[in-house]
Amino acid sequence: MQSTHPLGIPEIVSYVASYVRKRDLTACALVSKTWYQAFNPLIWHDISWKYGRPFLPEAIQRHSQLVRAFKVPFGVETKALHSLRFPKLVSLDAEHYELKDMNEWMMDHCSVTRLKLRVYEVDHEFWNSLLGFRHLKDLTLRDLRSWDDVDGFWQLCTHLERLEIIKSYTPHQGNLLSMRFPSIKELIFNLTDWNNVRILEFMQRCSNLTSFKYVGGEESAGFASSFSDLVTARTWSQLHSVSIWDDIAEDAILRIIEGMQRINVFEIYFLLDSFGFNAMELLRPHFSNIRVLHLRCFNESETSPMAQEILSSCPLLEQLTAPPIEASVIAKGKPWVCTRLQELKLMFVYADSTLPCLQPLVFDQLARLVRLETWCTNYSNQKPPHQVVDLTLKNGLSKLSTLRSLRFIRLGNTYQKMGQQEIDWILQHWINLENIGVSVNAALTKRLKEHGIRKWT
Amino acid sequence: MKVTLESSDGQVFTVDKEVAELSVIIKEMLVIEQANQDHPIPLLNVGAVELAKVIEYCEHHRNDPTIDDDEDYDSRKKPIEMDDWDKQFTIVNKEMMFELILAANSMQVKPLLHLGCRYAADIVKRMSPTEIRDLFQIDDDFTPEEQDKIEWEKQWTKL
């Protein structure tokens, strides 16, 4: 009986659908009516209005009940959006879109919990319509230059859990001093003008803050230091994640690590001096909790054994960016334990002509990272000085057959001496690969492209 | 405590109760038939070969926490954990895997059902609708008009 094939049974097909990659959804929806029923909701669940796409209001409206997340890019005609309604919308991303006269539309989408908006100026009415999103938890504002009627904003912040302010000016003080924001857990700031005092006034009122990320600049001088003082003073007892994209001195880093009771995420992008022995010493007690680490050396041409210790000591690690490391340190080091690692940005440095003998040992370590999705060998935009990886079967490629989750590989655009054999091997074992940033000859590039693997530039 | 299960072709298996209870169906039957434990529980849709394999799976996963089976599509972001044992377990031919999916579905062994569906999702990667239909012996039941309409809508949803 045909119908007893499991993949003709609706319930089973819908389970299969939940494991199919996004890019394969459309092909699956065209298989049969049963498959269409299972896959169509996933196709419309999360849609984005790509530039150059024809506007098909009938089609969109027909499936509007299925849409949970909608993204509008820059350059789309406002009127078009006005005519659409998504009764079950949860997330609206209009970050690249200036919202004007959208109050009525916003009122019709009260179910939204996550909003990303690009606005230049706001007024009383704007905050009022945002207050209409009673379930709003997560707000991102971009390009905001004028904060008129800022108290409406502070009011809104009292029920937010996450706030991100990008390329905007610091909000005015208004009635800030009389407010408290206990629900805010996560803050992300990238401000055009840094009013250190006002930002810290606001942050001190977010007593349950767990996660803070900021991108500084010329205006933010002194912020890192003041922030680290507040961390040391235990202003935020639940703070476990800190990402700092700003010049920061070692003593400020030490104060932050010391002041945190638990560390899940710790990311440092720029340094005024060294991130060294002292900081590692303080991080060590947190190794069992750490999920994301982004560390830098002051002098980037230097190598550091830091990564080997981290990879062999942090079982929960999901992302690591670390300074370059001598391949021999990895080869001789303890086994890597971070089997949950999804992203690795780390350059291996081989001393003259040691690659053929050391790389298989380095690959033995890498092969343990069975969940790895992103693998980069250059962690900054600099060109690597040496051949850092050689993806040939002769030099141990077959050891990496366990890396089935790999989606993105960037090997500093190094020229790879791969042949047909290596490409066949990759297509057979790295079935999730989407993007590969290496130089190979034109015929092989074409073959990869035929299998949906693009070149990462 | 032990329970006995009988496959569709009459073979009887004896397993620990908590192993058998990974099957929602058996768990419910055991509640209903508490007193009547003399007869093996008949599994009319599951052959001996498949049942042995299902039991092997349940033995290995007897201490796992149960998974919540919500229909929330966001659950796709956190797929079930697959350990080395599971990977070895799925190294069987396609036909066997499909039989196991059917068995897991009729016995309602949810984690095994998910494992099998994940396996099937891996197979359809990069395939065209025609290739998928041929592989799973599925009939194309769209009318040409329906087909055109979906193709037309695809302009908007394609990645």
PDB file of N, CA, C and O in Angstrom, chain B residues 51-120:
ATOM      1  N   LEU B  51      10.981  -4.370  15.837  1.00  0.00           N
ATOM      2  CA  LEU B  51      10.748  -4.281  17.286  1.00  0.00           C
ATOM      3  C   LEU B  51      12.068  -4.483  18.050  1.00  0.00           C
ATOM      4  O   LEU B  51      12.346  -3.764  19.014  1.00  0.00           O
ATOM      5  N   ALA B  52      12.876  -5.422  17.588  1.00  0.00           N
ATOM      6  CA  ALA B  52      14.168  -5.650  18.246  1.00  0.00           C
ATOM      7  C   ALA B  52      15.006  -4.379  18.213  1.00  0.00           C
ATOM      8  O   ALA B  52      15.644  -4.003  19.193  1.00  0.00           O
ATOM      9  N   LYS B  53      14.974  -3.708  17.069  1.00  0.00           N
ATOM     10  CA  LYS B  53      15.756  -2.483  16.900  1.00  0.00           C
ATOM     11  C   LYS B  53      15.190  -1.349  17.783  1.00  0.00           C
ATOM     12  O   LYS B  53      15.936  -0.599  18.398  1.00  0.00           O
ATOM     13  N   VAL B  54      13.864  -1.253  17.841  1.00  0.00           N
ATOM     14  CA  VAL B  54      13.236  -0.231  18.696  1.00  0.00           C
ATOM     15  C   VAL B  54      13.612  -0.468  20.161  1.00  0.00           C
ATOM     16  O   VAL B  54      13.959   0.466  20.892  1.00  0.00           O
ATOM     17  N   ILE B  55      13.579  -1.737  20.568  1.00  0.00           N
ATOM     18  CA  ILE B  55      13.923  -2.067  21.960  1.00  0.00           C
ATOM     19  C   ILE B  55      15.386  -1.720  22.249  1.00  0.00           C
ATOM     20  O   ILE B  55      15.713  -1.153  23.293  1.00  0.00           O
ATOM     21  N   GLU B  56      16.262  -2.028  21.256  1.00  0.00           N
ATOM     22  CA  GLU B  56      17.678  -1.686  21.407  1.00  0.00           C
ATOM     23  C   GLU B  56      17.824  -0.181  21.657  1.00  0.00           C
ATOM     24  O   GLU B  56      18.556   0.260  22.543  1.00  0.00           O
ATOM     25  N   TYR B  57      17.054   0.610  20.885  1.00  0.00           N
ATOM     26  CA  TYR B  57      17.099   2.066  21.044  1.00  0.00           C
ATOM     27  C   TYR B  57      16.611   2.470  22.441  1.00  0.00           C
ATOM     28  O   TYR B  57      17.239   3.276  23.129  1.00  0.00           O
ATOM     29  N   CYS B  58      15.486   1.897  22.854  1.00  0.00           N
ATOM     30  CA  CYS B  58      14.888   2.282  24.143  1.00  0.00           C
ATOM     31  C   CYS B  58      15.790   1.877  25.318  1.00  0.00           C
ATOM     32  O   CYS B  58      15.877   2.593  26.309  1.00  0.00           O
ATOM     33  N   GLU B  59      16.446   0.716  25.184  1.00  0.00           N
ATOM     34  CA  GLU B  59      17.382   0.289  26.233  1.00  0.00           C
ATOM     35  C   GLU B  59      18.463   1.341  26.431  1.00  0.00           C
ATOM     36  O   GLU B  59      18.789   1.722  27.549  1.00  0.00           O
ATOM     37  N   HIS B  60      19.000   1.810  25.304  1.00  0.00           N
ATOM     38  CA  HIS B  60      20.091   2.789  25.394  1.00  0.00           C
ATOM     39  C   HIS B  60      19.620   4.120  25.979  1.00  0.00           C
ATOM     40  O   HIS B  60      20.356   4.791  26.676  1.00  0.00           O
ATOM     41  N   HIS B  61      18.386   4.485  25.667  1.00  0.00           N
ATOM     42  CA  HIS B  61      17.893   5.809  26.081  1.00  0.00           C
ATOM     43  C   HIS B  61      16.965   5.752  27.286  1.00  0.00           C
ATOM     44  O   HIS B  61      16.231   6.701  27.550  1.00  0.00           O
ATOM     45  N   ARG B  62      17.019   4.663  28.041  1.00  0.00           N
ATOM     46  CA  ARG B  62      16.048   4.470  29.135  1.00  0.00           C
ATOM     47  C   ARG B  62      16.103   5.592  30.177  1.00  0.00           C
ATOM     48  O   ARG B  62      15.103   5.908  30.792  1.00  0.00           O
ATOM     49  N   ASN B  63      17.254   6.213  30.358  1.00  0.00           N
ATOM     50  CA  ASN B  63      17.350   7.255  31.397  1.00  0.00           C
ATOM     51  C   ASN B  63      17.253   8.682  30.872  1.00  0.00           C
ATOM     52  O   ASN B  63      17.463   9.634  31.613  1.00  0.00           O
ATOM     53  N   ASP B  64      16.976   8.825  29.575  1.00  0.00           N
ATOM     54  CA  ASP B  64      16.889  10.181  29.010  1.00  0.00           C
ATOM     55  C   ASP B  64      15.680  10.936  29.562  1.00  0.00           C
ATOM     56  O   ASP B  64      14.648  10.332  29.842  1.00  0.00           O
ATOM     57  N   PRO B  65      15.797  12.267  29.686  1.00  0.00           N
ATOM     58  CA  PRO B  65      14.602  13.049  30.024  1.00  0.00           C
ATOM     59  C   PRO B  65      13.628  13.002  28.847  1.00  0.00           C
ATOM     60  O   PRO B  65      14.061  12.921  27.696  1.00  0.00           O
ATOM     61  N   THR B  66      12.331  13.032  29.149  1.00  0.00           N
ATOM     62  CA  THR B  66      11.358  12.993  28.048  1.00  0.00           C
ATOM     63  C   THR B  66      11.335  14.323  27.316  1.00  0.00           C
ATOM     64  O   THR B  66      11.546  15.370  27.919  1.00  0.00           O
ATOM     65  N   ILE B  67      11.101  14.272  25.988  1.00  0.00           N
ATOM     66  CA  ILE B  67      11.069  15.534  25.242  1.00  0.00           C
ATOM     67  C   ILE B  67       9.636  16.048  25.130  1.00  0.00           C
ATOM     68  O   ILE B  67       8.698  15.285  24.951  1.00  0.00           O
ATOM     69  N   ASP B  68       9.519  17.338  25.267  1.00  0.00           N
ATOM     70  CA  ASP B  68       8.205  17.961  25.102  1.00  0.00           C
ATOM     71  C   ASP B  68       7.889  18.011  23.631  1.00  0.00           C
ATOM     72  O   ASP B  68       8.698  18.460  22.824  1.00  0.00           O
ATOM     73  N   ASP B  69       6.734  17.572  23.295  1.00  0.00           N
ATOM     74  CA  ASP B  69       6.402  17.509  21.887  1.00  0.00           C
ATOM     75  C   ASP B  69       5.495  18.669  21.502  1.00  0.00           C
ATOM     76  O   ASP B  69       4.357  18.490  21.126  1.00  0.00           O
ATOM     77  N   ASP B  70       6.010  19.890  21.611  1.00  0.00           N
ATOM     78  CA  ASP B  70       5.159  21.021  21.234  1.00  0.00           C
ATOM     79  C   ASP B  70       5.247  21.255  19.736  1.00  0.00           C
ATOM     80  O   ASP B  70       6.223  20.921  19.076  1.00  0.00           O
ATOM     81  N   GLU B  71       4.206  21.830  19.212  1.00  0.00           N
ATOM     82  CA  GLU B  71       4.151  22.054  17.775  1.00  0.00           C
ATOM     83  C   GLU B  71       4.769  23.394  17.404  1.00  0.00           C
ATOM     84  O   GLU B  71       4.674  23.847  16.280  1.00  0.00           O
ATOM     85  N   ASP B  72       5.410  24.003  18.360  1.00  0.00           N
ATOM     86  CA  ASP B  72       5.991  25.319  18.132  1.00  0.00           C
ATOM     87  C   ASP B  72       7.148  25.222  17.142  1.00  0.00           C
ATOM     88  O   ASP B  72       8.088  24.481  17.329  1.00  0.00           O
ATOM     89  N   TYR B  73       7.065  25.994  16.093  1.00  0.00           N
ATOM     90  CA  TYR B  73       8.078  25.881  15.057  1.00  0.00           C
ATOM     91  C   TYR B  73       9.446  26.388  15.512  1.00  0.00           C
ATOM     92  O   TYR B  73      10.446  26.081  14.911  1.00  0.00           O
ATOM     93  N   ASP B  74       9.463  27.167  16.573  1.00  0.00           N
ATOM     94  CA  ASP B  74      10.757  27.650  17.045  1.00  0.00           C
ATOM     95  C   ASP B  74      11.600  26.507  17.610  1.00  0.00           C
ATOM     96  O   ASP B  74      12.795  26.657  17.774  1.00  0.00           O
ATOM     97  N   SER B  75      10.955  25.380  17.870  1.00  0.00           N
ATOM     98  CA  SER B  75      11.717  24.263  18.414  1.00  0.00           C
ATOM     99  C   SER B  75      12.736  23.747  17.399  1.00  0.00           C
ATOM    100  O   SER B  75      13.640  23.016  17.745  1.00  0.00           O
ATOM    101  N   ARG B  76      12.581  24.144  16.135  1.00  0.00           N
ATOM    102  CA  ARG B  76      13.547  23.715  15.134  1.00  0.00           C
ATOM    103  C   ARG B  76      14.944  24.273  15.416  1.00  0.00           C
ATOM    104  O   ARG B  76      15.927  23.791  14.908  1.00  0.00           O
ATOM    105  N   LYS B  77      14.991  25.297  16.225  1.00  0.00           N
ATOM    106  CA  LYS B  77      16.287  25.890  16.522  1.00  0.00           C
ATOM    107  C   LYS B  77      17.088  25.028  17.497  1.00  0.00           C
ATOM    108  O   LYS B  77      18.283  25.121  17.557  1.00  0.00           O
ATOM    109  N   LYS B  78      16.381  24.248  18.295  1.00  0.00           N
ATOM    110  CA  LYS B  78      17.113  23.389  19.212  1.00  0.00           C
ATOM    111  C   LYS B  78      16.800  21.923  18.928  1.00  0.00           C
ATOM    112  O   LYS B  78      15.962  21.309  19.577  1.00  0.00           O
ATOM    113  N   PRO B  79      17.437  21.378  17.912  1.00  0.00           N
ATOM    114  CA  PRO B  79      17.154  19.998  17.569  1.00  0.00           C
ATOM    115  C   PRO B  79      17.605  19.058  18.667  1.00  0.00           C
ATOM    116  O   PRO B  79      18.423  19.416  19.511  1.00  0.00           O
ATOM    117  N   ILE B  80      17.036  17.839  18.659  1.00  0.00           N
ATOM    118  CA  ILE B  80      17.390  16.875  19.693  1.00  0.00           C
ATOM    119  C   ILE B  80      18.878  16.561  19.627  1.00  0.00           C
ATOM    120  O   ILE B  80      19.494  16.601  18.576  1.00  0.00           O
ATOM    121  N   GLU B  81      19.419  16.263  20.766  1.00  0.00           N
ATOM    122  CA  GLU B  81      20.822  15.895  20.850  1.00  0.00           C
ATOM    123  C   GLU B  81      21.006  14.519  20.189  1.00  0.00           C
ATOM    124  O   GLU B  81      20.200  13.629  20.360  1.00  0.00           O
ATOM    125  N   MET B  82      22.079  14.393  19.443  1.00  0.00           N
ATOM    126  CA  MET B  82      22.361  13.116  18.796  1.00  0.00           C
ATOM    127  C   MET B  82      23.747  12.695  19.266  1.00  0.00           C
ATOM    128  O   MET B  82      24.714  13.398  19.016  1.00  0.00           O
ATOM    129  N   ASP B  83      23.826  11.597  20.004  1.00  0.00           N
ATOM    130  CA  ASP B  83      25.157  11.199  20.482  1.00  0.00           C
ATOM    131  C   ASP B  83      25.791  10.193  19.516  1.00  0.00           C
ATOM    132  O   ASP B  83      25.200   9.809  18.513  1.00  0.00           O
ATOM    133  N   ASP B  84      27.015   9.770  19.833  1.00  0.00           N
ATOM    134  CA  ASP B  84      27.732   8.853  18.943  1.00  0.00           C
ATOM    135  C   ASP B  84      26.961   7.552  18.745  1.00  0.00           C
ATOM    136  O   ASP B  84      26.932   6.984  17.661  1.00  0.00           O
ATOM    137  N   TRP B  85      26.324   7.116  19.839  1.00  0.00           N
ATOM    138  CA  TRP B  85      25.555   5.881  19.749  1.00  0.00           C
ATOM    139  C   TRP B  85      24.439   6.030  18.710  1.00  0.00           C
ATOM    140  O   TRP B  85      24.212   5.152  17.893  1.00  0.00           O
ATOM    141  N   ASP B  86      23.737   7.178  18.754  1.00  0.00           N
ATOM    142  CA  ASP B  86      22.647   7.424  17.807  1.00  0.00           C
ATOM    143  C   ASP B  86      23.160   7.410  16.374  1.00  0.00           C
ATOM    144  O   ASP B  86      22.503   6.909  15.456  1.00  0.00           O
ATOM    145  N   LYS B  87      24.346   8.003  16.182  1.00  0.00           N
ATOM    146  CA  LYS B  87      24.902   8.062  14.829  1.00  0.00           C
ATOM    147  C   LYS B  87      25.170   6.648  14.310  1.00  0.00           C
ATOM    148  O   LYS B  87      24.845   6.332  13.173  1.00  0.00           O
ATOM    149  N   GLN B  88      25.737   5.790  15.183  1.00  0.00           N
ATOM    150  CA  GLN B  88      25.967   4.397  14.801  1.00  0.00           C
ATOM    151  C   GLN B  88      24.634   3.718  14.492  1.00  0.00           C
ATOM    152  O   GLN B  88      24.509   2.971  13.534  1.00  0.00           O
ATOM    153  N   PHE B  89      23.644   4.034  15.335  1.00  0.00           N
ATOM    154  CA  PHE B  89      22.325   3.401  15.210  1.00  0.00           C
ATOM    155  C   PHE B  89      21.681   3.709  13.858  1.00  0.00           C
ATOM    156  O   PHE B  89      20.975   2.884  13.292  1.00  0.00           O
ATOM    157  N   THR B  90      21.928   4.922  13.339  1.00  0.00           N
ATOM    158  CA  THR B  90      21.280   5.311  12.074  1.00  0.00           C
ATOM    159  C   THR B  90      22.044   4.803  10.849  1.00  0.00           C
ATOM    160  O   THR B  90      21.619   5.058   9.728  1.00  0.00           O
ATOM    161  N   ILE B  91      23.164   4.118  11.068  1.00  0.00           N
ATOM    162  CA  ILE B  91      23.863   3.562   9.903  1.00  0.00           C
ATOM    163  C   ILE B  91      23.196   2.244   9.522  1.00  0.00           C
ATOM    164  O   ILE B  91      23.640   1.156   9.887  1.00  0.00           O
ATOM    165  N   VAL B  92      22.063   2.366   8.862  1.00  0.00           N
ATOM    166  CA  VAL B  92      21.326   1.206   8.345  1.00  0.00           C
ATOM    167  C   VAL B  92      20.843   1.608   6.959  1.00  0.00           C
ATOM    168  O   VAL B  92      20.955   2.781   6.583  1.00  0.00           O
ATOM    169  N   ASN B  93      20.310   0.679   6.196  1.00  0.00           N
ATOM    170  CA  ASN B  93      19.825   1.097   4.872  1.00  0.00           C
ATOM    171  C   ASN B  93      18.527   1.889   4.994  1.00  0.00           C
ATOM    172  O   ASN B  93      17.861   1.873   6.031  1.00  0.00           O
ATOM    173  N   LYS B  94      18.220   2.599   3.916  1.00  0.00           N
ATOM    174  CA  LYS B  94      17.066   3.512   3.948  1.00  0.00           C
ATOM    175  C   LYS B  94      15.781   2.778   4.297  1.00  0.00           C
ATOM    176  O   LYS B  94      14.992   3.243   5.112  1.00  0.00           O
ATOM    177  N   GLU B  95      15.578   1.594   3.687  1.00  0.00           N
ATOM    178  CA  GLU B  95      14.321   0.870   3.889  1.00  0.00           C
ATOM    179  C   GLU B  95      14.133   0.536   5.372  1.00  0.00           C
ATOM    180  O   GLU B  95      13.048   0.693   5.918  1.00  0.00           O
ATOM    181  N   MET B  96      15.232   0.101   5.998  1.00  0.00           N
ATOM    182  CA  MET B  96      15.174  -0.226   7.424  1.00  0.00           C
ATOM    183  C   MET B  96      14.809   1.021   8.228  1.00  0.00           C
ATOM    184  O   MET B  96      13.986   0.980   9.139  1.00  0.00           O
ATOM    185  N   MET B  97      15.413   2.146   7.860  1.00  0.00           N
ATOM    186  CA  MET B  97      15.154   3.378   8.599  1.00  0.00           C
ATOM    187  C   MET B  97      13.681   3.772   8.462  1.00  0.00           C
ATOM    188  O   MET B  97      13.053   4.196   9.426  1.00  0.00           O
ATOM    189  N   PHE B  98      13.126   3.606   7.243  1.00  0.00           N
ATOM    190  CA  PHE B  98      11.717   3.972   7.052  1.00  0.00           C
ATOM    191  C   PHE B  98      10.808   3.053   7.866  1.00  0.00           C
ATOM    192  O   PHE B  98       9.816   3.495   8.445  1.00  0.00           O
ATOM    193  N   GLU B  99      11.158   1.756   7.912  1.00  0.00           N
ATOM    194  CA  GLU B  99      10.376   0.827   8.738  1.00  0.00           C
ATOM    195  C   GLU B  99      10.437   1.260  10.211  1.00  0.00           C
ATOM    196  O   GLU B  99       9.453   1.197  10.933  1.00  0.00           O
ATOM    197  N   LEU B 100      11.633   1.709  10.624  1.00  0.00           N
ATOM    198  CA  LEU B 100      11.788   2.148  12.012  1.00  0.00           C
ATOM    199  C   LEU B 100      10.973   3.406  12.307  1.00  0.00           C
ATOM    200  O   LEU B 100      10.412   3.555  13.390  1.00  0.00           O
ATOM    201  N   ILE B 101      10.930   4.314  11.318  1.00  0.00           N
ATOM    202  CA  ILE B 101      10.115   5.521  11.506  1.00  0.00           C
ATOM    203  C   ILE B 101       8.658   5.124  11.705  1.00  0.00           C
ATOM    204  O   ILE B 101       7.968   5.606  12.610  1.00  0.00           O
ATOM    205  N   LEU B 102       8.191   4.185  10.861  1.00  0.00           N
ATOM    206  CA  LEU B 102       6.800   3.712  10.986  1.00  0.00           C
ATOM    207  C   LEU B 102       6.566   3.070  12.342  1.00  0.00           C
ATOM    208  O   LEU B 102       5.561   3.339  13.000  1.00  0.00           O
ATOM    209  N   ALA B 103       7.508   2.221  12.764  1.00  0.00           N
ATOM    210  CA  ALA B 103       7.370   1.544  14.056  1.00  0.00           C
ATOM    211  C   ALA B 103       7.348   2.573  15.185  1.00  0.00           C
ATOM    212  O   ALA B 103       6.501   2.525  16.082  1.00  0.00           O
ATOM    213  N   ALA B 104       8.280   3.542  15.135  1.00  0.00           N
ATOM    214  CA  ALA B 104       8.358   4.564  16.175  1.00  0.00           C
ATOM    215  C   ALA B 104       7.076   5.382  16.203  1.00  0.00           C
ATOM    216  O   ALA B 104       6.604   5.800  17.248  1.00  0.00           O
ATOM    217  N   ASN B 105       6.499   5.607  15.013  1.00  0.00           N
ATOM    218  CA  ASN B 105       5.261   6.377  14.936  1.00  0.00           C
ATOM    219  C   ASN B 105       4.098   5.587  15.517  1.00  0.00           C
ATOM    220  O   ASN B 105       3.327   6.107  16.319  1.00  0.00           O
ATOM    221  N   SER B 106       3.998   4.303  15.174  1.00  0.00           N
ATOM    222  CA  SER B 106       2.843   3.549  15.666  1.00  0.00           C
ATOM    223  C   SER B 106       2.974   3.261  17.164  1.00  0.00           C
ATOM    224  O   SER B 106       1.982   3.202  17.866  1.00  0.00           O
ATOM    225  N   MET B 107       4.218   3.099  17.645  1.00  0.00           N
ATOM    226  CA  MET B 107       4.400   2.886  19.089  1.00  0.00           C
ATOM    227  C   MET B 107       4.547   4.206  19.854  1.00  0.00           C
ATOM    228  O   MET B 107       4.591   4.221  21.072  1.00  0.00           O
ATOM    229  N   GLN B 108       4.645   5.308  19.108  1.00  0.00           N
ATOM    230  CA  GLN B 108       4.863   6.635  19.696  1.00  0.00           C
ATOM    231  C   GLN B 108       6.102   6.670  20.597  1.00  0.00           C
ATOM    232  O   GLN B 108       6.033   7.035  21.776  1.00  0.00           O
ATOM    233  N   VAL B 109       7.239   6.264  20.008  1.00  0.00           N
ATOM    234  CA  VAL B 109       8.527   6.452  20.686  1.00  0.00           C
ATOM    235  C   VAL B 109       9.093   7.749  20.112  1.00  0.00           C
ATOM    236  O   VAL B 109       9.752   7.755  19.076  1.00  0.00           O
ATOM    237  N   LYS B 110       8.771   8.867  20.785  1.00  0.00           N
ATOM    238  CA  LYS B 110       9.033  10.186  20.194  1.00  0.00           C
ATOM    239  C   LYS B 110      10.501  10.444  19.844  1.00  0.00           C
ATOM    240  O   LYS B 110      10.801  10.907  18.749  1.00  0.00           O
ATOM    241  N   PRO B 111      11.441  10.167  20.769  1.00  0.00           N
ATOM    242  CA  PRO B 111      12.832  10.496  20.392  1.00  0.00           C
ATOM    243  C   PRO B 111      13.323   9.707  19.178  1.00  0.00           C
ATOM    244  O   PRO B 111      14.040  10.243  18.341  1.00  0.00           O
ATOM    245  N   LEU B 112      12.900   8.451  19.062  1.00  0.00           N
ATOM    246  CA  LEU B 112      13.296   7.659  17.893  1.00  0.00           C
ATOM    247  C   LEU B 112      12.638   8.200  16.631  1.00  0.00           C
ATOM    248  O   LEU B 112      13.248   8.253  15.555  1.00  0.00           O
ATOM    249  N   LEU B 113      11.385   8.631  16.769  1.00  0.00           N
ATOM    250  CA  LEU B 113      10.688   9.217  15.626  1.00  0.00           C
ATOM    251  C   LEU B 113      11.432  10.463  15.144  1.00  0.00           C
ATOM    252  O   LEU B 113      11.662  10.656  13.945  1.00  0.00           O
ATOM    253  N   HIS B 114      11.855  11.291  16.097  1.00  0.00           N
ATOM    254  CA  HIS B 114      12.612  12.490  15.722  1.00  0.00           C
ATOM    255  C   HIS B 114      13.948  12.135  15.080  1.00  0.00           C
ATOM    256  O   HIS B 114      14.360  12.754  14.109  1.00  0.00           O
ATOM    257  N   LEU B 115      14.599  11.123  15.627  1.00  0.00           N
ATOM    258  CA  LEU B 115      15.888  10.703  15.074  1.00  0.00           C
ATOM    259  C   LEU B 115      15.715  10.260  13.614  1.00  0.00           C
ATOM    260  O   LEU B 115      16.485  10.657  12.733  1.00  0.00           O
ATOM    261  N   GLY B 116      14.660   9.478  13.377  1.00  0.00           N
ATOM    262  CA  GLY B 116      14.402   9.002  12.019  1.00  0.00           C
ATOM    263  C   GLY B 116      14.057  10.133  11.073  1.00  0.00           C
ATOM    264  O   GLY B 116      14.495  10.166   9.917  1.00  0.00           O
ATOM    265  N   CYS B 117      13.283  11.105  11.556  1.00  0.00           N
ATOM    266  CA  CYS B 117      12.879  12.225  10.704  1.00  0.00           C
ATOM    267  C   CYS B 117      14.076  13.119  10.395  1.00  0.00           C
ATOM    268  O   CYS B 117      14.184  13.687   9.312  1.00  0.00           O
ATOM    269  N   ARG B 118      14.981  13.193  11.346  1.00  0.00           N
ATOM    270  CA  ARG B 118      16.198  13.949  11.112  1.00  0.00           C
ATOM    271  C   ARG B 118      17.045  13.273  10.034  1.00  0.00           C
ATOM    272  O   ARG B 118      17.637  13.933   9.174  1.00  0.00           O
ATOM    273  N   TYR B 119      17.043  11.961  10.086  1.00  0.00           N
ATOM    274  CA  TYR B 119      17.748  11.167   9.080  1.00  0.00           C
ATOM    275  C   TYR B 119      17.137  11.430   7.704  1.00  0.00           C
ATOM    276  O   TYR B 119      17.836  11.666   6.725  1.00  0.00           O
ATOM    277  N   ALA B 120      15.798  11.428   7.653  1.00  0.00           N
ATOM    278  CA  ALA B 120      15.122  11.668   6.373  1.00  0.00           C
ATOM    279  C   ALA B 120      15.418  13.076   5.860  1.00  0.00           C
ATOM    280  O   ALA B 120      15.616  13.293   4.661  1.00  0.00           O
TER     281      ALA B 120
END
